Short mmCIF file of C-alpha atoms and ligand atoms in Angstrom, two decimals:
data_model
loop_
_atom_site.label_atom_id
_atom_site.label_comp_id
_atom_site.label_asym_id
_atom_site.label_seq_id
_atom_site.Cartn_x
_atom_site.Cartn_y
_atom_site.Cartn_z
CA MET A 580 -10.29 -38.54 19.92
CA THR A 581 -11.69 -36.43 17.11
CA LEU A 582 -10.06 -36.05 13.69
CA ILE A 583 -10.86 -33.07 11.48
CA LEU A 584 -9.69 -32.57 7.90
CA GLY A 585 -9.19 -28.86 7.09
CA VAL A 586 -9.20 -27.33 3.60
CA GLU A 587 -8.04 -23.77 2.85
CA THR A 588 -7.94 -22.08 -0.57
CA SER A 589 -9.10 -18.51 0.16
CA CYS A 590 -6.10 -16.75 -1.36
CA ASP A 591 -2.77 -17.98 -2.70
CA GLU A 592 -2.01 -21.06 -0.59
CA THR A 593 -3.53 -24.46 -1.36
CA ALA A 594 -3.63 -26.15 2.03
CA VAL A 595 -4.99 -29.32 3.61
CA ALA A 596 -4.38 -30.48 7.18
CA VAL A 597 -5.48 -33.10 9.66
CA VAL A 598 -5.96 -31.95 13.25
CA GLU A 599 -6.52 -34.28 16.17
CA ALA A 600 -8.38 -33.30 19.34
CA ASP A 601 -7.95 -35.44 22.42
CA GLY A 602 -10.68 -36.07 24.97
CA ALA A 603 -9.82 -32.83 26.80
CA GLY A 604 -10.07 -30.76 23.61
CA ARG A 605 -6.30 -30.35 23.23
CA LEU A 606 -5.39 -29.92 19.58
CA ARG A 607 -2.45 -31.16 17.58
CA ALA A 608 -1.77 -30.99 13.84
CA ARG A 609 -1.06 -34.52 12.56
CA ALA A 610 -0.32 -33.13 9.11
CA ASN A 611 -0.25 -29.61 7.70
CA VAL A 612 0.50 -29.40 3.99
CA VAL A 613 0.72 -25.99 2.29
CA ALA A 614 1.45 -25.60 -1.43
CA SER A 615 2.41 -21.99 -1.80
CA GLN A 616 1.81 -20.08 -5.00
CA VAL A 617 4.14 -17.32 -3.84
CA ALA A 618 6.87 -18.06 -6.39
CA MET A 619 4.35 -17.77 -9.19
CA HIS A 620 2.66 -14.61 -7.91
CA ARG A 621 6.04 -12.99 -7.36
CA ALA A 622 6.19 -12.49 -11.13
CA TYR A 623 3.12 -10.23 -10.86
CA GLY A 624 4.17 -8.53 -7.62
CA GLY A 625 1.00 -9.81 -5.97
CA VAL A 626 -1.82 -12.31 -6.21
CA PHE A 627 -3.47 -12.68 -9.60
CA PRO A 628 -6.97 -14.06 -8.85
CA GLU A 629 -7.65 -16.10 -12.02
CA VAL A 630 -4.22 -17.70 -11.85
CA ALA A 631 -4.66 -18.44 -8.13
CA ALA A 632 -7.96 -20.28 -8.71
CA ARG A 633 -6.49 -22.33 -11.55
CA MET A 634 -3.51 -23.33 -9.46
CA HIS A 635 -5.76 -24.45 -6.59
CA VAL A 636 -7.58 -26.75 -9.03
CA GLU A 637 -4.30 -28.21 -10.21
CA THR A 638 -2.78 -28.87 -6.78
CA ILE A 639 -5.56 -29.59 -4.30
CA HIS A 640 -5.85 -33.33 -4.93
CA ALA A 641 -2.14 -33.94 -4.44
CA VAL A 642 -2.06 -31.72 -1.34
CA ALA A 643 -4.99 -33.59 0.22
CA ARG A 644 -3.50 -36.99 -0.56
CA GLU A 645 -0.21 -35.98 1.01
CA ALA A 646 -1.90 -34.61 4.15
CA LEU A 647 -3.81 -37.86 4.71
CA GLN A 648 -0.69 -39.93 4.10
CA ARG A 649 1.44 -37.89 6.48
CA ALA A 650 -1.26 -37.95 9.14
CA GLU A 651 -1.65 -41.71 8.65
CA VAL A 652 -5.39 -41.31 8.81
CA PRO A 653 -7.63 -43.35 6.50
CA PRO A 654 -10.62 -41.24 5.34
CA ALA A 655 -13.04 -43.52 7.23
CA GLN A 656 -11.52 -42.36 10.53
CA LEU A 657 -12.20 -38.67 9.93
CA ASP A 658 -14.99 -37.11 11.95
CA ALA A 659 -15.63 -34.06 9.76
CA ILE A 660 -14.42 -31.94 6.84
CA ALA A 661 -13.89 -28.24 7.63
CA VAL A 662 -13.41 -25.74 4.83
CA THR A 663 -12.88 -21.99 4.50
CA HIS A 664 -15.93 -20.52 2.77
CA GLY A 665 -15.02 -16.84 3.22
CA PRO A 666 -13.76 -14.18 3.24
CA GLY A 667 -11.40 -14.38 0.27
CA LEU A 668 -11.19 -14.50 -3.50
CA ALA A 669 -14.43 -15.97 -4.89
CA GLY A 670 -12.78 -18.18 -7.51
CA SER A 671 -10.23 -19.51 -5.04
CA LEU A 672 -12.80 -20.18 -2.31
CA LEU A 673 -14.98 -22.10 -4.78
CA VAL A 674 -12.23 -24.62 -5.44
CA GLY A 675 -11.81 -25.51 -1.76
CA VAL A 676 -15.52 -25.52 -0.97
CA ASN A 677 -16.40 -27.74 -3.91
CA PHE A 678 -13.52 -30.08 -3.13
CA ALA A 679 -14.62 -30.34 0.52
CA LYS A 680 -18.23 -30.96 -0.52
CA GLY A 681 -17.06 -33.76 -2.80
CA LEU A 682 -15.16 -35.41 0.05
CA ALA A 683 -18.04 -34.97 2.50
CA LEU A 684 -20.43 -36.60 0.04
CA ALA A 685 -18.12 -39.43 -1.00
CA TRP A 686 -16.95 -40.28 2.51
CA GLU A 687 -20.28 -39.50 4.20
CA LYS A 688 -18.76 -37.01 6.65
CA PRO A 689 -20.25 -33.81 8.09
CA LEU A 690 -19.26 -30.60 6.30
CA ILE A 691 -18.34 -27.55 8.38
CA GLY A 692 -17.92 -24.08 6.86
CA VAL A 693 -15.25 -22.00 8.62
CA ASN A 694 -14.58 -18.25 8.50
CA HIS A 695 -10.97 -17.68 7.42
CA LEU A 696 -10.48 -14.97 10.07
CA GLU A 697 -11.77 -17.27 12.79
CA GLY A 698 -9.26 -19.81 11.47
CA HIS A 699 -6.44 -17.34 12.09
CA ILE A 700 -7.63 -16.89 15.68
CA TYR A 701 -7.70 -20.66 16.22
CA SER A 702 -4.10 -21.04 15.07
CA LEU A 703 -3.42 -20.01 18.69
CA TRP A 704 -4.93 -23.31 19.86
CA LEU A 705 -2.14 -25.09 18.01
CA SER A 706 0.58 -23.31 19.98
CA ASP A 707 2.41 -24.35 23.15
CA HIS A 708 0.41 -21.89 25.23
CA ALA A 709 -3.00 -23.23 24.11
CA GLU A 710 -3.80 -24.21 27.69
CA SER A 711 -3.22 -20.65 28.91
CA LEU A 712 -5.84 -19.14 26.59
CA ARG A 713 -8.76 -17.60 28.50
CA PHE A 714 -11.79 -15.52 27.53
CA PRO A 715 -12.33 -12.66 27.14
CA ALA A 716 -9.23 -11.83 25.14
CA LEU A 717 -8.31 -9.03 22.78
CA CYS A 718 -7.19 -10.26 19.38
CA LEU A 719 -5.25 -8.11 16.92
CA LEU A 720 -6.00 -9.83 13.63
CA ILE A 721 -3.51 -8.69 11.02
CA SER A 722 -3.06 -10.12 7.54
CA GLY A 723 -2.80 -9.19 3.90
CA GLY A 724 -6.51 -8.44 3.71
CA HIS A 725 -7.49 -7.55 7.28
CA THR A 726 -6.50 -5.35 10.22
CA GLU A 727 -9.00 -5.81 13.01
CA LEU A 728 -9.28 -5.53 16.76
CA VAL A 729 -11.58 -8.24 18.02
CA LEU A 730 -12.93 -8.86 21.48
CA VAL A 731 -13.08 -12.67 21.75
CA ARG A 732 -15.72 -13.37 24.40
CA GLY A 733 -15.90 -17.14 23.95
CA HIS A 734 -15.65 -19.83 21.30
CA GLY A 735 -17.19 -18.33 18.16
CA ASP A 736 -18.29 -15.22 20.07
CA TYR A 737 -16.68 -12.10 18.64
CA ARG A 738 -17.19 -8.38 18.87
CA LEU A 739 -15.43 -6.23 16.32
CA LEU A 740 -14.00 -3.19 18.13
CA GLY A 741 -12.33 -1.53 15.16
CA GLY A 742 -10.65 -2.07 11.83
CA THR A 743 -8.77 -0.38 9.06
CA LEU A 744 -10.35 2.53 7.25
CA ASP A 745 -8.34 1.83 4.09
CA ASP A 746 -5.44 -0.60 3.46
CA ALA A 747 -4.69 -3.69 5.56
CA VAL A 748 -1.33 -3.62 7.32
CA GLY A 749 -0.03 -6.63 5.37
CA GLU A 750 -0.95 -4.87 2.15
CA ALA A 751 1.10 -1.85 3.29
CA PHE A 752 4.10 -4.13 4.00
CA ASP A 753 3.70 -5.69 0.54
CA LYS A 754 3.42 -2.35 -1.28
CA VAL A 755 6.28 -0.68 0.58
CA ALA A 756 8.47 -3.73 -0.07
CA ARG A 757 7.65 -3.42 -3.74
CA VAL A 758 8.55 0.29 -3.76
CA LEU A 759 11.84 -0.52 -2.01
CA GLY A 760 12.59 -3.30 -4.50
CA LEU A 761 12.45 -6.00 -1.81
CA GLY A 762 10.06 -8.34 -3.64
CA TYR A 763 6.92 -10.28 -2.68
CA PRO A 764 5.62 -11.14 -0.13
CA GLY A 765 6.75 -7.95 1.49
CA GLY A 766 6.33 -8.64 5.20
CA PRO A 767 9.22 -11.06 5.70
CA ALA A 768 11.39 -9.06 3.26
CA ILE A 769 10.84 -5.81 5.18
CA GLU A 770 11.48 -7.51 8.51
CA ARG A 771 14.76 -8.95 7.21
CA ALA A 772 15.96 -5.67 5.64
CA ALA A 773 14.96 -3.72 8.78
CA ARG A 774 17.35 -5.70 11.00
CA ASP A 775 20.28 -3.69 9.64
CA GLY A 776 18.44 -0.37 9.57
CA ASP A 777 17.86 2.59 11.88
CA PRO A 778 14.15 2.91 12.74
CA ARG A 779 14.66 6.65 13.47
CA ALA A 780 16.27 7.46 10.12
CA TYR A 781 13.01 8.49 8.45
CA ALA A 782 10.00 10.08 10.10
CA PHE A 783 6.99 8.68 8.29
CA ALA A 784 3.82 10.49 9.21
CA ARG A 785 1.45 8.49 11.38
CA ALA A 786 -2.25 8.80 10.88
CA ASP A 787 -4.06 10.55 13.72
CA LEU A 788 -7.60 9.32 13.53
CA GLY A 789 -8.78 11.27 16.56
CA GLU A 790 -10.70 10.36 19.68
CA ALA A 791 -13.88 9.47 17.81
CA ARG A 792 -12.24 6.30 16.46
CA PRO A 793 -9.91 5.04 19.18
CA TYR A 794 -9.65 1.53 17.74
CA ALA A 795 -9.35 2.37 14.05
CA PHE A 796 -6.34 1.92 11.80
CA SER A 797 -5.22 3.58 8.57
CA PHE A 798 -2.27 2.51 6.43
CA SER A 799 -2.70 4.31 3.12
CA GLY A 800 -1.02 7.51 4.37
CA ILE A 801 2.16 5.83 5.50
CA LYS A 802 2.47 3.98 2.20
CA THR A 803 2.32 7.31 0.38
CA ALA A 804 4.76 8.88 2.85
CA VAL A 805 7.32 6.15 2.12
CA MET A 806 6.91 6.65 -1.62
CA ARG A 807 7.39 10.41 -1.27
CA ALA A 808 10.53 9.91 0.81
CA VAL A 809 12.30 7.38 -1.37
CA GLN A 810 11.23 7.96 -4.96
CA PRO A 811 12.85 10.49 -7.32
CA GLN A 812 11.33 13.98 -7.26
CA PRO A 813 9.78 14.82 -10.62
CA ALA A 814 11.66 17.61 -12.41
CA TYR A 815 8.32 19.16 -13.25
CA GLY A 816 4.68 18.16 -13.51
CA LYS A 817 2.99 15.45 -11.52
CA ARG A 818 4.32 12.63 -9.44
CA ALA A 819 4.16 9.12 -10.74
CA ARG A 820 0.85 7.41 -10.05
CA GLY A 821 -0.63 3.95 -9.95
CA GLU A 822 1.48 1.22 -11.48
CA GLU A 823 4.32 3.56 -12.35
CA ALA A 824 4.60 4.75 -8.75
CA LEU A 825 4.77 1.14 -7.61
CA ARG A 826 7.51 0.29 -10.07
CA GLU A 827 9.89 -1.97 -8.26
CA GLY A 828 12.97 -0.29 -6.84
CA ASN A 829 12.50 3.12 -8.50
CA LEU A 830 14.57 4.86 -5.79
CA ARG A 831 16.56 8.02 -5.29
CA SER A 832 20.29 7.31 -5.14
CA ASP A 833 20.68 8.54 -1.54
CA VAL A 834 18.05 6.18 -0.12
CA ASN A 835 19.20 3.66 2.46
CA ILE A 836 16.87 0.69 1.99
CA ALA A 837 17.52 -0.87 5.41
CA ASP A 838 16.82 2.47 7.13
CA ALA A 839 13.64 2.99 5.11
CA ALA A 840 12.45 -0.56 5.88
CA ALA A 841 13.22 -0.19 9.61
CA SER A 842 11.53 3.22 9.81
CA PHE A 843 8.44 1.98 7.99
CA GLN A 844 8.24 -1.14 10.16
CA ALA A 845 8.58 0.90 13.36
CA ALA A 846 5.88 3.34 12.28
CA ALA A 847 3.50 0.60 11.10
CA VAL A 848 3.99 -1.37 14.32
CA GLU A 849 3.35 1.75 16.42
CA MET A 850 0.12 2.27 14.49
CA LEU A 851 -0.93 -1.27 15.38
CA ILE A 852 0.09 -1.06 19.02
CA ALA A 853 -1.50 2.23 20.07
CA PRO A 854 -5.16 1.25 19.45
CA THR A 855 -4.46 -2.24 20.80
CA LEU A 856 -3.15 -0.94 24.13
CA ARG A 857 -6.05 1.45 24.34
CA ALA A 858 -8.59 -1.35 23.84
CA ALA A 859 -6.73 -3.52 26.35
CA GLN A 860 -7.26 -0.75 28.91
CA ASP A 861 -10.90 -0.17 28.03
CA TYR A 862 -11.94 -3.84 28.18
CA PRO A 863 -11.21 -6.34 30.94
CA VAL A 864 -9.24 -8.86 28.90
CA SER A 865 -7.06 -11.75 30.09
CA ALA A 866 -4.46 -11.41 27.34
CA ILE A 867 -3.63 -9.90 23.98
CA TRP A 868 -3.62 -12.38 21.12
CA LEU A 869 -1.93 -11.83 17.78
CA ALA A 870 -3.08 -13.68 14.69
CA GLY A 871 -2.73 -13.52 10.89
CA GLY A 872 0.27 -13.33 8.58
CA VAL A 873 1.68 -10.10 10.04
CA SER A 874 1.73 -11.65 13.53
CA ALA A 875 4.86 -13.50 12.35
CA ASN A 876 6.70 -10.19 12.75
CA GLN A 877 9.15 -10.51 15.64
CA TYR A 878 9.63 -6.77 16.04
CA LEU A 879 5.88 -6.35 16.56
CA ARG A 880 5.77 -9.21 19.07
CA ALA A 881 8.66 -7.75 21.07
CA GLN A 882 7.38 -4.17 21.03
CA LEU A 883 3.91 -5.17 22.13
CA ALA A 884 5.13 -7.47 24.90
CA ALA A 885 7.41 -4.69 26.20
CA ARG A 886 4.52 -2.25 26.52
CA THR A 887 1.85 -4.22 28.30
CA ALA A 888 1.64 -6.17 31.53
CA LEU A 889 -0.83 -8.58 29.92
CA PRO A 890 0.42 -11.82 28.42
CA VAL A 891 0.88 -11.58 24.64
CA TYR A 892 0.22 -14.82 22.75
CA ALA A 893 0.96 -15.48 19.10
CA PRO A 894 0.67 -18.56 16.89
CA PRO A 895 3.68 -20.73 16.02
CA LEU A 896 5.55 -18.99 13.17
CA ALA A 897 4.61 -21.61 10.59
CA LEU A 898 0.91 -21.14 11.39
CA CYS A 899 0.79 -17.32 11.18
CA THR A 900 0.32 -17.23 7.42
CA ASP A 901 -2.46 -19.10 5.66
CA ASN A 902 -2.69 -22.81 6.39
CA ALA A 903 -5.36 -25.48 6.82
CA ALA A 904 -4.46 -26.62 10.35
CA MET A 905 -6.01 -23.40 11.69
CA ILE A 906 -9.17 -24.10 9.65
CA ALA A 907 -9.37 -27.63 11.05
CA ALA A 908 -8.81 -26.25 14.57
CA ALA A 909 -11.67 -23.74 14.21
CA GLY A 910 -13.68 -26.50 12.55
CA TYR A 911 -13.15 -28.73 15.58
CA PHE A 912 -14.74 -26.20 17.95
CA ARG A 913 -17.63 -25.68 15.55
CA TYR A 914 -18.03 -29.45 15.23
CA ALA A 915 -18.01 -29.81 19.02
CA ALA A 916 -20.65 -27.06 19.24
CA GLY A 917 -22.87 -29.03 16.86
CA GLN A 918 -22.47 -27.06 13.64
CA ARG A 919 -23.24 -29.11 10.51
CA ASP A 920 -23.50 -27.49 7.10
CA SER A 921 -25.42 -28.85 4.14
CA LEU A 922 -24.06 -29.34 0.65
CA ALA A 923 -25.71 -26.00 -0.15
CA LEU A 924 -22.85 -24.27 1.71
CA ASP A 925 -21.80 -21.35 -0.47
CA VAL A 926 -18.69 -19.21 -0.75
CA GLN A 927 -18.96 -15.75 0.85
CA PRO A 928 -16.10 -13.55 -0.39
CA MET A 929 -17.06 -10.76 2.08
CA LEU A 930 -18.01 -12.97 5.03
CA PRO A 931 -17.61 -10.88 8.22
CA LEU A 932 -16.23 -12.30 11.46
CA ALA A 933 -18.94 -10.74 13.57
O1 KG4 B 104 -2.70 -14.32 6.78
P1 KG4 B 104 -1.97 -14.24 5.51
O2 KG4 B 104 -1.07 -15.39 5.12
O3 KG4 B 104 -2.94 -14.06 4.30
C1 KG4 B 104 -4.11 -13.31 4.38
O4 KG4 B 104 -5.12 -13.84 4.91
O5 KG4 B 104 -4.04 -12.15 3.95
O6 KG4 B 104 -1.13 -12.89 5.57
C2 KG4 B 104 -0.26 -12.52 4.53
C3 KG4 B 104 0.33 -11.17 4.85
C4 KG4 B 104 1.16 -10.59 3.71
O7 KG4 B 104 0.76 -9.25 3.51
C5 KG4 B 104 2.58 -10.68 4.23
O8 KG4 B 104 3.42 -9.66 3.71
C6 KG4 B 104 2.37 -10.53 5.73
O9 KG4 B 104 1.21 -11.27 6.00
N1 KG4 B 104 3.49 -11.04 6.51
C7 KG4 B 104 4.27 -10.28 7.32
C8 KG4 B 104 5.29 -11.14 7.84
N2 KG4 B 104 5.07 -12.39 7.34
C9 KG4 B 104 3.98 -12.31 6.53
N3 KG4 B 104 4.22 -8.98 7.63
C10 KG4 B 104 5.16 -8.50 8.47
N4 KG4 B 104 6.17 -9.24 9.00
C11 KG4 B 104 6.27 -10.56 8.71
N5 KG4 B 104 7.25 -11.29 9.21
ZN1 ZN B 105 -5.15 -15.31 6.06
#
C-alpha cells in the first residue's frame, strides 16, 4: 500500500487530501478536504489573486491537519508529498509549494511536483470506472482557465491537439452568469437556471474557426453575443464596455433568464462537442474522458454520450472542481514512475501540460 498526501492551492480552493494506492495500483481517497474561498470571491464576482493567496496562508494548516485526522494516517506512514506547482496564480501556488516543501523536509518524505491539469485528468482514477480506463484516450479538459483537447497516450504522456484561442469555457460560463445576474461561480448557476429554459429560445452565434483549426475552441464571441441579446440597447452612442458591461443583472425587461441560460449552455456545449467528436474520429482512441470543473455539467455529459459510440468517462461530481485528491492521484503515478523533486521545486504559473 502506498499513501500520498496531496496539496492544491493553485486558484481559490485550499485543499489537502490523502490517497491510498493498493498493490494493484487501485486508488481511493482516504480524506479529501477542500476549503473553498467561493463565498469570499463572490463579493468581487471572481477570484481576487492577492486575497486568494492570503486566504491560503490562513487556512492551509487547519486543512492539512483535518485531512490527516480524517484519513487516520500518521505523517510517518506517508510515502510522499505531492503538490501542484503550476499552472495557476503565482501567489497562490507559492503557498502550497512552500507548505509541501516544509512537510517534506520535516517529515523526510519525497516531494513530487504535479501539473494541475494532469491532476484534473487523474481525478478519473478516483471514479468507479477507473478500471475501465485504457490508453490512448481523448481528454476534453475544461475548467475556469483551460479548454484543451488532449490525446492521453499513457501515464504522463500527453499530446495537445487543440485549445481555446481566447477565453476558457468555464470563464464564459462565469461571465455570462454574471451578465444574467446569476452570481459566482457561474457554471453551476447556469446549469440550474437552464433546467427551466428553452435552449432554442435564443440563437447565439457559434464561432466557425474553419478547417485549418479543427480542434480549436473560441468562447469570446458567444459571451459578447449573449451580452448583445440581453442587455439594454443604448439610446445613442456606444455600448457599455468593460466593467460596466459586466454589471450584474443589467438586463432588458423582456429577457427570460432561464431561456438565455439554456440557449447559452446549449451553444457552449455544442462548441465543445464538435471538435471533440472530430478528434475522436481522427485518432484511434478507446474512450472520451471529461475532466475539469466544467465536466460537472450534466447537460454536457448527456449530449456527448448521446453522440458517440465511444464510452464517455467523467470524474465523480465532487472531484470535477479543484481538489487535492486528484493531485495526490497524479502524484502517485509520478511517484511510482520514480519522480522525485528537490526542495528547489519552483512554482510555474504558465506550466504547460505537454
Ligand atoms: O477546475 P476548476 O475548479 O478550476 C480551474 O482549474 O479553473 O473549474 C472551475 C470552473 C468555473 O469556471 C465554474 O464555473 C465551472 O468550472 N463549473 C461549471 C460547472 N461546475 C463548475 N461549468 C458548467 N457547469 C457546471 N456544472
Ligand atoms: Zn482546476
